[in-house]
PDB file of C-alpha atoms in Angstrom:
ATOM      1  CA  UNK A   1      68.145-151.891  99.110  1.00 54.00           C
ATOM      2  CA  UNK A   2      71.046-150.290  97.099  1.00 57.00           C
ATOM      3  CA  UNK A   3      72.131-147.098  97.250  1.00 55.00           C
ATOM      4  CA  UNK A   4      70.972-145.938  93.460  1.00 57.00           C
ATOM      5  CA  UNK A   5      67.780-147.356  94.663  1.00 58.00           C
ATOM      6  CA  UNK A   6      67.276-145.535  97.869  1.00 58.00           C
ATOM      7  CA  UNK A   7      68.227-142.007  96.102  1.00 56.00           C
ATOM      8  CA  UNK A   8      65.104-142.713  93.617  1.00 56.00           C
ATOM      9  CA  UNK A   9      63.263-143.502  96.689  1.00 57.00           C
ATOM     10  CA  UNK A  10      64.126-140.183  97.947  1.00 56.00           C
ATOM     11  CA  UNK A  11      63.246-138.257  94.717  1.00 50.00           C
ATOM     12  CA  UNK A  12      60.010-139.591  94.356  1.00 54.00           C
ATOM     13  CA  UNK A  13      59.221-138.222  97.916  1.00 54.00           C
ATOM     14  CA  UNK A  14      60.439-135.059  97.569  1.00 53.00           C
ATOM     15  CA  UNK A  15      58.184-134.975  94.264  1.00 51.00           C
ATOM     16  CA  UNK A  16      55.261-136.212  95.805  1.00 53.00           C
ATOM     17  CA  UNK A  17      56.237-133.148  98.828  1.00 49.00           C
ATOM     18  CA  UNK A  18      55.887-130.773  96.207  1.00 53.00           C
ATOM     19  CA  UNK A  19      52.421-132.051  94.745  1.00 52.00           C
ATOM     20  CA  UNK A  20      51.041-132.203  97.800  1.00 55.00           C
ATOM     21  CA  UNK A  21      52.192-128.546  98.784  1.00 56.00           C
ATOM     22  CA  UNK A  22      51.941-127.076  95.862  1.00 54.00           C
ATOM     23  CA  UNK A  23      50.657-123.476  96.421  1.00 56.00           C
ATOM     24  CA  UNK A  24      47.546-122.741  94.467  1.00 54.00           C
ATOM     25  CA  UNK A  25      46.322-118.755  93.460  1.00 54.00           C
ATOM     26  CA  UNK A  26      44.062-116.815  95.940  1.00 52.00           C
ATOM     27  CA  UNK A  27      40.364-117.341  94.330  1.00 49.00           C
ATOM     28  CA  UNK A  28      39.115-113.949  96.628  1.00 50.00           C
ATOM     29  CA  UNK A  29      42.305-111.859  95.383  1.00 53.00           C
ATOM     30  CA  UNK A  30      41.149-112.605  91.780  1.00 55.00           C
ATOM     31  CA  UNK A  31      37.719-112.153  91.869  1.00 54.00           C
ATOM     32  CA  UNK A  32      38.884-108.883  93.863  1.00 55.00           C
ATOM     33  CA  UNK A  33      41.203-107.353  91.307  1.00 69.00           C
ATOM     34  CA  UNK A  34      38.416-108.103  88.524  1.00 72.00           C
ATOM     35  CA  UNK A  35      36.134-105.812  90.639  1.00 69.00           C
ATOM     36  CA  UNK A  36      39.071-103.593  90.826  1.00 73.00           C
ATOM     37  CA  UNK A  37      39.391-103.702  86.549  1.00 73.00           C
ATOM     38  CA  UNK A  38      35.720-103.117  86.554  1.00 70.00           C
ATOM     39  CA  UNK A  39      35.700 -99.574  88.566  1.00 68.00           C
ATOM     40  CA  UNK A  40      38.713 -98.523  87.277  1.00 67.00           C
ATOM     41  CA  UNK A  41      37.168 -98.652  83.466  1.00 68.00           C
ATOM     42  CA  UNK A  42      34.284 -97.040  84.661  1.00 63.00           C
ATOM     43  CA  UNK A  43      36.448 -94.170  86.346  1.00 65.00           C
ATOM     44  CA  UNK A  44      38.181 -93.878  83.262  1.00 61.00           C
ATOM     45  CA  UNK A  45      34.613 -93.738  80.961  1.00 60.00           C
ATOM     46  CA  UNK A  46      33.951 -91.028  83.405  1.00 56.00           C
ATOM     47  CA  UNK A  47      36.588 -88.905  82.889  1.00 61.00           C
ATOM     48  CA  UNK A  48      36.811 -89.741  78.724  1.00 67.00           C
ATOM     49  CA  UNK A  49      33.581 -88.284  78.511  1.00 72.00           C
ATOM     50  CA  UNK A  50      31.910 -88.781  75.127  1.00 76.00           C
ATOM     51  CA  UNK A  51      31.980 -85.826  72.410  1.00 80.00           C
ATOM     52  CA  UNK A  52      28.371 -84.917  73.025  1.00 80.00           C
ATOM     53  CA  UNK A  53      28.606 -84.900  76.844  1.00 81.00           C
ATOM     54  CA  UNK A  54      31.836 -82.278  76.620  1.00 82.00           C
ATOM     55  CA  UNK A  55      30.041 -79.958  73.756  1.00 85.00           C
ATOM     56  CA  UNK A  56      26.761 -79.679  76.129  1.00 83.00           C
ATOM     57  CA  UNK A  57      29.291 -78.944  78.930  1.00 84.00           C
ATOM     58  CA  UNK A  58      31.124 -75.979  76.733  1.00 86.00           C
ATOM     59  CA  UNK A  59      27.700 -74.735  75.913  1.00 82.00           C
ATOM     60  CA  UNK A  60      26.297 -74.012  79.033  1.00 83.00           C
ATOM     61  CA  UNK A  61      29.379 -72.686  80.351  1.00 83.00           C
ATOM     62  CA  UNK A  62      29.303 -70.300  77.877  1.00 79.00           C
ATOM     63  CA  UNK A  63      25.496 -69.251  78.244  1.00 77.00           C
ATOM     64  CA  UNK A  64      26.571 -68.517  81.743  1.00 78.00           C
ATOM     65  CA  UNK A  65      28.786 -66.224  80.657  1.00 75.00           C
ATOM     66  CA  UNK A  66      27.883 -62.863  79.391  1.00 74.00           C
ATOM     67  CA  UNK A  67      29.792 -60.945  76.903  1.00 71.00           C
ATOM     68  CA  UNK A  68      29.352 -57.648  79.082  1.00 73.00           C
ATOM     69  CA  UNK A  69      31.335 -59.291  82.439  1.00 73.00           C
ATOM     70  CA  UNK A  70      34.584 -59.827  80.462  1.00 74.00           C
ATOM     71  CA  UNK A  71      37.556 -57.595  81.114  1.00 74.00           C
ATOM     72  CA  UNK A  72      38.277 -56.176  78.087  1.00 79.00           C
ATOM     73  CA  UNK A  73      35.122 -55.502  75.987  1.00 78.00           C
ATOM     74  CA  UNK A  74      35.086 -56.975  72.030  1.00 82.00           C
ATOM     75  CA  UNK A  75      34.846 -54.658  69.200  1.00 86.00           C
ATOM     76  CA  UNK A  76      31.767 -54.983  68.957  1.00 84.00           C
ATOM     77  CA  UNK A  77      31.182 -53.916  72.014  1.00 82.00           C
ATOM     78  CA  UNK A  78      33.383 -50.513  72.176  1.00 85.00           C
ATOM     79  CA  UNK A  79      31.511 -49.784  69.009  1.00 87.00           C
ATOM     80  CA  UNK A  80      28.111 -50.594  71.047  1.00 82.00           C
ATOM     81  CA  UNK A  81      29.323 -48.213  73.963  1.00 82.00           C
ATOM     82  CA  UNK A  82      30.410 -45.549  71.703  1.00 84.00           C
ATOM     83  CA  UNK A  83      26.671 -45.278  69.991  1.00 82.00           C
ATOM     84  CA  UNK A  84      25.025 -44.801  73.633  1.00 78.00           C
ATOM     85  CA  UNK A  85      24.349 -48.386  74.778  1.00 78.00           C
ATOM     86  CA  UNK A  86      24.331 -48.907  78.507  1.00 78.00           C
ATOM     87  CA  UNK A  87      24.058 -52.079  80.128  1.00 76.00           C
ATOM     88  CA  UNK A  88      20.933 -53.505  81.504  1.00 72.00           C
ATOM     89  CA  UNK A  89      19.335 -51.087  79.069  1.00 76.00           C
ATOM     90  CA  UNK A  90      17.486 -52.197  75.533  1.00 73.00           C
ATOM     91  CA  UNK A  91      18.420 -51.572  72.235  1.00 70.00           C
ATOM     92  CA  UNK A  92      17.533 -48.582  70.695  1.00 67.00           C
ATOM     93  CA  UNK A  93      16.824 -44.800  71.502  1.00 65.00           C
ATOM     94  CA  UNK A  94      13.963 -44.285  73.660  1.00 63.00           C
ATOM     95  CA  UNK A  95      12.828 -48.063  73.945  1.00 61.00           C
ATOM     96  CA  UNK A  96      11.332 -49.442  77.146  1.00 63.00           C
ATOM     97  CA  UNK A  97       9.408 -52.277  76.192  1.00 71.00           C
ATOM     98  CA  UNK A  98      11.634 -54.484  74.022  1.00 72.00           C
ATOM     99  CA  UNK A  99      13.940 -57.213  75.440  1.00 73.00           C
ATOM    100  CA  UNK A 100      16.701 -56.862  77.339  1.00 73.00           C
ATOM    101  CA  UNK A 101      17.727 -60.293  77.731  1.00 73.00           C
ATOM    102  CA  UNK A 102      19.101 -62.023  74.483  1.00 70.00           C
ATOM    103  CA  UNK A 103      16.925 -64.649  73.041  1.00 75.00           C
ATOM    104  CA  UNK A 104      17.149 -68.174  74.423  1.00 74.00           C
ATOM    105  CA  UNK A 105      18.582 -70.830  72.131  1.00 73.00           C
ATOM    106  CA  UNK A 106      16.672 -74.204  72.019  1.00 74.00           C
ATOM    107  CA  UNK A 107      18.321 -77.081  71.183  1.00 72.00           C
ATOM    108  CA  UNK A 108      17.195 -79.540  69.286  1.00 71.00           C
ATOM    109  CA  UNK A 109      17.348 -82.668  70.328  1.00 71.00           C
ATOM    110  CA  UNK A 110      14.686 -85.508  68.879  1.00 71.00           C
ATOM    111  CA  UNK A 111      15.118 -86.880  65.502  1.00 74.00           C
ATOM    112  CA  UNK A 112      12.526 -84.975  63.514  1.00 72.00           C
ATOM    113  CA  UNK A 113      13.845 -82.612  60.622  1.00 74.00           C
ATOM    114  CA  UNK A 114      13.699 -79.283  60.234  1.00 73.00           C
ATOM    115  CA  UNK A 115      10.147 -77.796  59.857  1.00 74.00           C
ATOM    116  CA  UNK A 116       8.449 -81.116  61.365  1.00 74.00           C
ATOM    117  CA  UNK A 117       7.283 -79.258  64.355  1.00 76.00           C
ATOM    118  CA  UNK A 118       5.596 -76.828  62.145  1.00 81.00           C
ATOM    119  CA  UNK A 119       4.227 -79.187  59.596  1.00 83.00           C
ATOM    120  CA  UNK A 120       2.401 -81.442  62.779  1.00 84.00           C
ATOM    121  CA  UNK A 121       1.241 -77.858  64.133  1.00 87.00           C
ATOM    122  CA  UNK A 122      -0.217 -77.125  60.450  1.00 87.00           C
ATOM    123  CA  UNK A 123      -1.761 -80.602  60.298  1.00 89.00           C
ATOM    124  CA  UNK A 124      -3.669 -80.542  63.691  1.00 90.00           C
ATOM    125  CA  UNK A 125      -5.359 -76.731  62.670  1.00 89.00           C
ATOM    126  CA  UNK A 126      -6.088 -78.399  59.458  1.00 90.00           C
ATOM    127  CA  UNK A 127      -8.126 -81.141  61.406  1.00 90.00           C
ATOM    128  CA  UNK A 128      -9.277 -79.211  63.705  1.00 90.00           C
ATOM    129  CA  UNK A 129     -10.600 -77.023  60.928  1.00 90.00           C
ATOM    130  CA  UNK A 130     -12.159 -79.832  59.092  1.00 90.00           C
ATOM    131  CA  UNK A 131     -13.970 -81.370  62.671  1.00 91.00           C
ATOM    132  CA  UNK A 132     -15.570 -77.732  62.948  1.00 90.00           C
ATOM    133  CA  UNK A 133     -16.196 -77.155  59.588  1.00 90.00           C
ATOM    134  CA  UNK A 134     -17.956 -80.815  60.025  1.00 91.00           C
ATOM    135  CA  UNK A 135     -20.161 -79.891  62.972  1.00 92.00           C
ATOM    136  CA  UNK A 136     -20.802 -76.719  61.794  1.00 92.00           C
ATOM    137  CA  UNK A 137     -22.574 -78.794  58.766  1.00 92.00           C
ATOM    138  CA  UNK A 138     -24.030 -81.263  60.836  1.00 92.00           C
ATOM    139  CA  UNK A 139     -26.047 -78.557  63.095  1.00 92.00           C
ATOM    140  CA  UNK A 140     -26.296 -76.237  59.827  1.00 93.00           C
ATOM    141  CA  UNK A 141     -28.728 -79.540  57.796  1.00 94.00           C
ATOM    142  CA  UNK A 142     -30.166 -80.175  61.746  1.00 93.00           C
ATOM    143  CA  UNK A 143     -31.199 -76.814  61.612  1.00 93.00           C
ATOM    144  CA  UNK A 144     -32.536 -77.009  58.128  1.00 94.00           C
ATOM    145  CA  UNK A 145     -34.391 -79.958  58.766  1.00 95.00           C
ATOM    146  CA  UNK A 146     -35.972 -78.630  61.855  1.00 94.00           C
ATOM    147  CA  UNK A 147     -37.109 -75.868  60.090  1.00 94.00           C
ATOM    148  CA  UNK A 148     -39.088 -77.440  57.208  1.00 95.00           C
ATOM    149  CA  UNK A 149     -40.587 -79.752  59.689  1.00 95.00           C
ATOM    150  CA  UNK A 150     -41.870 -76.891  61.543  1.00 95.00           C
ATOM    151  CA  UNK A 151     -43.134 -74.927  58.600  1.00 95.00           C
ATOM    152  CA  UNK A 152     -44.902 -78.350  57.137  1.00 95.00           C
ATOM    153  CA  UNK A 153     -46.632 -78.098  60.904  1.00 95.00           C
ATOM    154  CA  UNK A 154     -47.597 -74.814  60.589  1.00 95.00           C
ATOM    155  CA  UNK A 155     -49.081 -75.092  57.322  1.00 94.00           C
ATOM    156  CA  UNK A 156     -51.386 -77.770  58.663  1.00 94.00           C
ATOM    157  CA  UNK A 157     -52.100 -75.819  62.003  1.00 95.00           C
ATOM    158  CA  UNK A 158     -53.740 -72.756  59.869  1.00 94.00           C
ATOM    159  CA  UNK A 159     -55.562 -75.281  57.469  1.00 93.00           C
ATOM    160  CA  UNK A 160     -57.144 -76.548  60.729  1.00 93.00           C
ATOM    161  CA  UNK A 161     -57.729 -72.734  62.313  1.00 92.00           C
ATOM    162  CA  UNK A 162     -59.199 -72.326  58.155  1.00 90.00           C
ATOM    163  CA  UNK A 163     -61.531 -74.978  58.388  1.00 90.00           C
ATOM    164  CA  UNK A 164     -62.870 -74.523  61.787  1.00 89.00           C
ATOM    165  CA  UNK A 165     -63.246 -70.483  61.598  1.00 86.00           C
ATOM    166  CA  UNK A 166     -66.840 -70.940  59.905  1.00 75.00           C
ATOM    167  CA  UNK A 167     -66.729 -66.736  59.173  1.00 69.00           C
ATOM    168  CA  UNK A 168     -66.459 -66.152  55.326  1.00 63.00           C
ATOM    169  CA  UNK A 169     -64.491 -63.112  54.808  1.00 65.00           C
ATOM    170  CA  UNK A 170     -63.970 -61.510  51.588  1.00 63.00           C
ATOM    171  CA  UNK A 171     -61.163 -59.033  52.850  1.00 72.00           C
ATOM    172  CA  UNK A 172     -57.988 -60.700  53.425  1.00 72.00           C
ATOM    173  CA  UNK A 173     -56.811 -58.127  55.595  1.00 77.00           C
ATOM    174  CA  UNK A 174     -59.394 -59.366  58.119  1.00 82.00           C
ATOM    175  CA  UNK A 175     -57.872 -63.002  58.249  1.00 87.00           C
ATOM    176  CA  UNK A 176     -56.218 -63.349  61.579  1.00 90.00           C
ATOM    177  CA  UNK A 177     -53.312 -63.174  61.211  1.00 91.00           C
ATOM    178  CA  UNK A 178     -52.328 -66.348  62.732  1.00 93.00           C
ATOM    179  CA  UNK A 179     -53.486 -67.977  58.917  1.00 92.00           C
ATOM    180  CA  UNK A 180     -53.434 -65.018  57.191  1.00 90.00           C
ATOM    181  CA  UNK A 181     -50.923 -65.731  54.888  1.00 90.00           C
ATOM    182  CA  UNK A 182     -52.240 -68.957  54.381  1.00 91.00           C
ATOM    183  CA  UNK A 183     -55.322 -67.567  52.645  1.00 88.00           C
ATOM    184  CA  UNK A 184     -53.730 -64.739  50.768  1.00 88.00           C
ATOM    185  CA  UNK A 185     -50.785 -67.683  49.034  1.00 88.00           C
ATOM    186  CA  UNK A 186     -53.993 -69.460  47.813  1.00 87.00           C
ATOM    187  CA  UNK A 187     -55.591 -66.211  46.616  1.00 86.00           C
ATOM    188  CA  UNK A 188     -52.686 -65.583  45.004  1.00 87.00           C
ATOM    189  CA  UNK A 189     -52.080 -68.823  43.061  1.00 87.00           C
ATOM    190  CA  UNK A 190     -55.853 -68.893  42.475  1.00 86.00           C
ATOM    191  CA  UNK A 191     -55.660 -65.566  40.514  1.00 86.00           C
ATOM    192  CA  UNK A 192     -52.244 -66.732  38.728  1.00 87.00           C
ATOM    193  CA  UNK A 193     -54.184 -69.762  37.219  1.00 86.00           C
ATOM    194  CA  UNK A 194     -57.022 -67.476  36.130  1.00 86.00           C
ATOM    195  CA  UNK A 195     -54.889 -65.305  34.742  1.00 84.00           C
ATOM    196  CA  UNK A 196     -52.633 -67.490  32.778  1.00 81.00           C
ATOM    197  CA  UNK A 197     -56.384 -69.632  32.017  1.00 78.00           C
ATOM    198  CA  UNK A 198     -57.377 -66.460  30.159  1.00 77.00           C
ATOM    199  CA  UNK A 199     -54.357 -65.804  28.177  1.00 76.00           C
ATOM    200  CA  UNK A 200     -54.158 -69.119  26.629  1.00 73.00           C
ATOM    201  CA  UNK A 201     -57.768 -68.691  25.964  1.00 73.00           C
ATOM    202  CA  UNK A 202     -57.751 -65.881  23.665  1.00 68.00           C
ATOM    203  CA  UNK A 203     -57.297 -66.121  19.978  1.00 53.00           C
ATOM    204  CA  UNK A 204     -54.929 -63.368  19.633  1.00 55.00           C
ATOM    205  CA  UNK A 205     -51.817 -62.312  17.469  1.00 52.00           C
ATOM    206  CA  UNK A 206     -48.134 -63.458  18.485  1.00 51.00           C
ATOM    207  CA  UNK A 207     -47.180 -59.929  18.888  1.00 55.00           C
ATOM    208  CA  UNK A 208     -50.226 -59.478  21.424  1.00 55.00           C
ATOM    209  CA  UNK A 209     -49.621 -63.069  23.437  1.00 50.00           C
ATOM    210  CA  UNK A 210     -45.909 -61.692  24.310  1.00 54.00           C
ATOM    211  CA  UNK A 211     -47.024 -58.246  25.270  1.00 57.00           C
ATOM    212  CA  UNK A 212     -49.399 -61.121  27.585  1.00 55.00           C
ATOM    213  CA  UNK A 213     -47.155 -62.994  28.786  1.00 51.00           C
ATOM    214  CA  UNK A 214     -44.581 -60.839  29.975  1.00 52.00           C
ATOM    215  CA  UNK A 215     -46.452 -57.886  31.717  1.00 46.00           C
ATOM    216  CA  UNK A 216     -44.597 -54.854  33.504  1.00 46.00           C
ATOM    217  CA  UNK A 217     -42.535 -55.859  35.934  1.00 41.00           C
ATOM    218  CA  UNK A 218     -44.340 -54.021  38.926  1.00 37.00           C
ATOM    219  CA  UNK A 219     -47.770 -54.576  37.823  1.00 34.00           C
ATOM    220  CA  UNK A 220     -49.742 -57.025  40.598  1.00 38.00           C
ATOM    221  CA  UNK A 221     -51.920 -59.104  40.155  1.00 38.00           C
ATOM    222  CA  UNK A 222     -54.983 -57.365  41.042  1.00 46.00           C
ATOM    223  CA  UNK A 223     -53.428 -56.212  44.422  1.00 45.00           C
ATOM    224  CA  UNK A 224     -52.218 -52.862  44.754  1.00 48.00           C
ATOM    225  CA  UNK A 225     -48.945 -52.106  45.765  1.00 44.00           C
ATOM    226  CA  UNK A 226     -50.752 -50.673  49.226  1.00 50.00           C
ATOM    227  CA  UNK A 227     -51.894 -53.770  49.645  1.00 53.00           C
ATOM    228  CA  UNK A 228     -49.332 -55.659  49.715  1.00 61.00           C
ATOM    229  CA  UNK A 229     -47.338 -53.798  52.610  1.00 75.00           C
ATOM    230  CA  UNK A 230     -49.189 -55.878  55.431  1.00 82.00           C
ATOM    231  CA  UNK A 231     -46.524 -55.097  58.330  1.00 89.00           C
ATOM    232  CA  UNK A 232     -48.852 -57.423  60.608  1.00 90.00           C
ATOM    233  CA  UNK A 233     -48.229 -60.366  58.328  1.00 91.00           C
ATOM    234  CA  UNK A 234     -44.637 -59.593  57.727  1.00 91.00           C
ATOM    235  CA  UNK A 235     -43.950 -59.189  61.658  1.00 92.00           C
ATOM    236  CA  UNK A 236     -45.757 -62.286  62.425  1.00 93.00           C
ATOM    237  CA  UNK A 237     -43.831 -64.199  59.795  1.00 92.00           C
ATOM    238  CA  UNK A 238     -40.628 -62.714  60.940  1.00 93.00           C
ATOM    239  CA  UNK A 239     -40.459 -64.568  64.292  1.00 94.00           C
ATOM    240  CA  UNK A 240     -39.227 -67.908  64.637  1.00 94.00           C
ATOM    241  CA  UNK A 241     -41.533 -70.924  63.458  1.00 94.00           C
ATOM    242  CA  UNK A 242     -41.460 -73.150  67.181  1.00 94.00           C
ATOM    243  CA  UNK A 243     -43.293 -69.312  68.473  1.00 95.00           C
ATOM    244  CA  UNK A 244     -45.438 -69.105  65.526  1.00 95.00           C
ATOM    245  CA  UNK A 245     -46.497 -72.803  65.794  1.00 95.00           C
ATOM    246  CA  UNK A 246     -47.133 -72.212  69.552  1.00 95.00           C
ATOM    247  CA  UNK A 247     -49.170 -69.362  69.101  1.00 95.00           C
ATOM    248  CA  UNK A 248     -51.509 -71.551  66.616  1.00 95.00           C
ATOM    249  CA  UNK A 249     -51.634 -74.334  68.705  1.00 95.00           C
ATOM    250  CA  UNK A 250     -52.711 -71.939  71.625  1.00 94.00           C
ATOM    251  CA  UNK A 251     -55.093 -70.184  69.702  1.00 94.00           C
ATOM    252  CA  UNK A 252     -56.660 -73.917  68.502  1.00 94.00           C
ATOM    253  CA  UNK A 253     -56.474 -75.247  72.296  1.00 93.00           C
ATOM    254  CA  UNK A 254     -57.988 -71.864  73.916  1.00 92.00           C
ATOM    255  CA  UNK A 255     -60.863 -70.924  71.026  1.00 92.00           C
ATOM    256  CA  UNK A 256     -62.427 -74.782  69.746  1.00 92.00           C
ATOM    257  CA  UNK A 257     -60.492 -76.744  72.704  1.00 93.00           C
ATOM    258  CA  UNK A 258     -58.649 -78.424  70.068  1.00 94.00           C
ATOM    259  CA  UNK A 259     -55.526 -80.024  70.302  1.00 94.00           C
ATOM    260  CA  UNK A 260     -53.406 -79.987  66.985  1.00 94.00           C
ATOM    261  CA  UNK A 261     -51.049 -82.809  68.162  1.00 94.00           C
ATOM    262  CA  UNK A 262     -54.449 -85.223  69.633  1.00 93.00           C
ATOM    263  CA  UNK A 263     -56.324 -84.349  65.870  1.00 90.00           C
ATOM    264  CA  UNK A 264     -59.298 -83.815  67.635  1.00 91.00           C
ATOM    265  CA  UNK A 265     -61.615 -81.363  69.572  1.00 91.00           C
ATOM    266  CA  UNK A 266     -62.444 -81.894  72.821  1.00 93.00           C
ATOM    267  CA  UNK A 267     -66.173 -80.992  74.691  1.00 91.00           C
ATOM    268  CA  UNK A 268     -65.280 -78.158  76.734  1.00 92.00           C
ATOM    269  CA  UNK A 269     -61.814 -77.222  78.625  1.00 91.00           C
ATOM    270  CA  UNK A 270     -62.426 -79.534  81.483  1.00 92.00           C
ATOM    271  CA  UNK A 271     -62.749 -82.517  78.898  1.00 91.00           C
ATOM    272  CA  UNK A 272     -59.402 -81.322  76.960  1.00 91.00           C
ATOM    273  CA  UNK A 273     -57.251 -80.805  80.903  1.00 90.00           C
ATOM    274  CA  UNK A 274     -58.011 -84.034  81.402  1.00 90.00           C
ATOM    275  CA  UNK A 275     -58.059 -86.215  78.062  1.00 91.00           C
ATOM    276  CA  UNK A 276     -55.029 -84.398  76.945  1.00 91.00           C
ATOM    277  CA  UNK A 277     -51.901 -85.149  77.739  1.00 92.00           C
ATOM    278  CA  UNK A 278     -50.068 -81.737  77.399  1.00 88.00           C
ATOM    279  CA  UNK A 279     -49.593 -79.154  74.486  1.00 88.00           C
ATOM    280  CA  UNK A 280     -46.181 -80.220  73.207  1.00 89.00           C
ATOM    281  CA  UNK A 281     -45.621 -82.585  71.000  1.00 89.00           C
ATOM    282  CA  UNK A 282     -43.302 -84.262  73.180  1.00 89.00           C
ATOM    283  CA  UNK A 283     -46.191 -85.301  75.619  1.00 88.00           C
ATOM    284  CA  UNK A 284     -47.694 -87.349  72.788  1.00 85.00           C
TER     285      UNK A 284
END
């Protein structure tokens, strides 16, 4: 081998040396000083704190503070002193009850505009309103309804205590009570077909069929004014129709063992205990 030969010999070892120990970069030491990148931009967000963060800081700083603590007082203040004001004291001469402490500011911090919070509060008192003034409907036709039902029973109760009283009386007064008013309504209408019967009938002038027609305002028809104050009738019709009901039914159950809700009459009180089932109309 020549000597040109044997120095590219040698150069192509030494370049194969240096492939073979080439030095390559620390994988742990860069994944390490990534970390490292990582903390210190989150130590520097930390310290650049945001706008927001910084004004929330200055405010309640300066909430802590109180205007009467400083040194040297504000202008506002001398001029505060010089009128009388104390500290710890309230504004005003002779006031115990009013605030000491300054009002608290609230901030605001959702999304909602101004007057939102007052416009919900306004909307739920005008639903609330509406559900009451709903109900209050509701149990005001419920009540309504349960009324006419139990007047419609009560008119049928006294035409039963009518029909089975075999007594003809001539004085309404004497009625009891329990139908009374029963009898004197029919007297009355009775007397208002007569009376309007007998007025048609007559062959009179026009002049005279007005004067007819239209009588004095507090004439009666054929009842006095005396008789019409019955303060029996009018405290009987005053209480509430379930006790007035009751009391007819009772009377019908205790006098001709008859049960209003059954439609029948019974032998004797034995025979209505135990054919019966109860006095309410619930137990039917």
């Amino acid at each position: 081998m020549t000597n040109s030969e044997q120095d590219k010999q040698n150069v192509q070892d030494s370049q194969d040396d240096d492939y073979m120990t080439m030095a390559l970069p620390d994988v742990s030491s860069s994944l390490l000083s990534t970390r490292q990148r990582k903390i210190h931009a989150q130590k520097e967000k930390g310290i650049n704190k945001s706008y927001r963060e910084r004004e929330r800081e200055r405010r309640e700083e300066g909430l802590r503070f109180s205007l009467m603590d400083t040194e040297k007082p504000s202008k506002a203040m001398n001029m505060m002193f010089k009128m009388g004001y104390t500290k710890g004291t309230a504004l005003g001469q002779g006031c115990t009850q009013s605030r000491i402490e300054p009002l608290e500011i609230n901030i605001k911090t959702d999304r909602a505009g101004i007057g939102h919070e007052t416009a919900q509060k306004q909307k739920i008192v005008r639903e609330t309103l509406k559900i009451q003034d709903e109900m209050e409907y509701k149990t005001r036709v419920r009540l309504e309804n349960e009324t006419k039902y139990l007047e419609a029973k009560i008119y049928q109760a006294q035409k039963v205590c009518e029909n089975l009283n075999k007594k003809s009386i001539d004085e309404p007064r004497k009625v009891n009570v329990l139908w009374r008013g029963l009898v004197i309504e029919r007297i009355e209408k009775e007397k208002e077909r007569m009376r309007k019967h007998e007025i048609l009938s007559r062959v009179q002038s026009l002049d005279d069929l007005q004067n007819e027609v239209k009588p004095d305002r507090h004439t009666q028809v054929e009842w006095s004014q005396e008789d019409d104050q019955d303060l029996e009738l009018d405290a009987f019709n005053q209480l509430d129709p379930k006790i007035r009901l009751e009391m007819i039914i009772d009377y019908l159950r205790e006098n001709y063992y008859y049960c209003f809700w059954c439609g029948c009459a019974y032998e004797n009180v034995q025979d209505l205990s135990d054919s019966c089932p109860g006095k309410r109309e619930e137990d039917h």
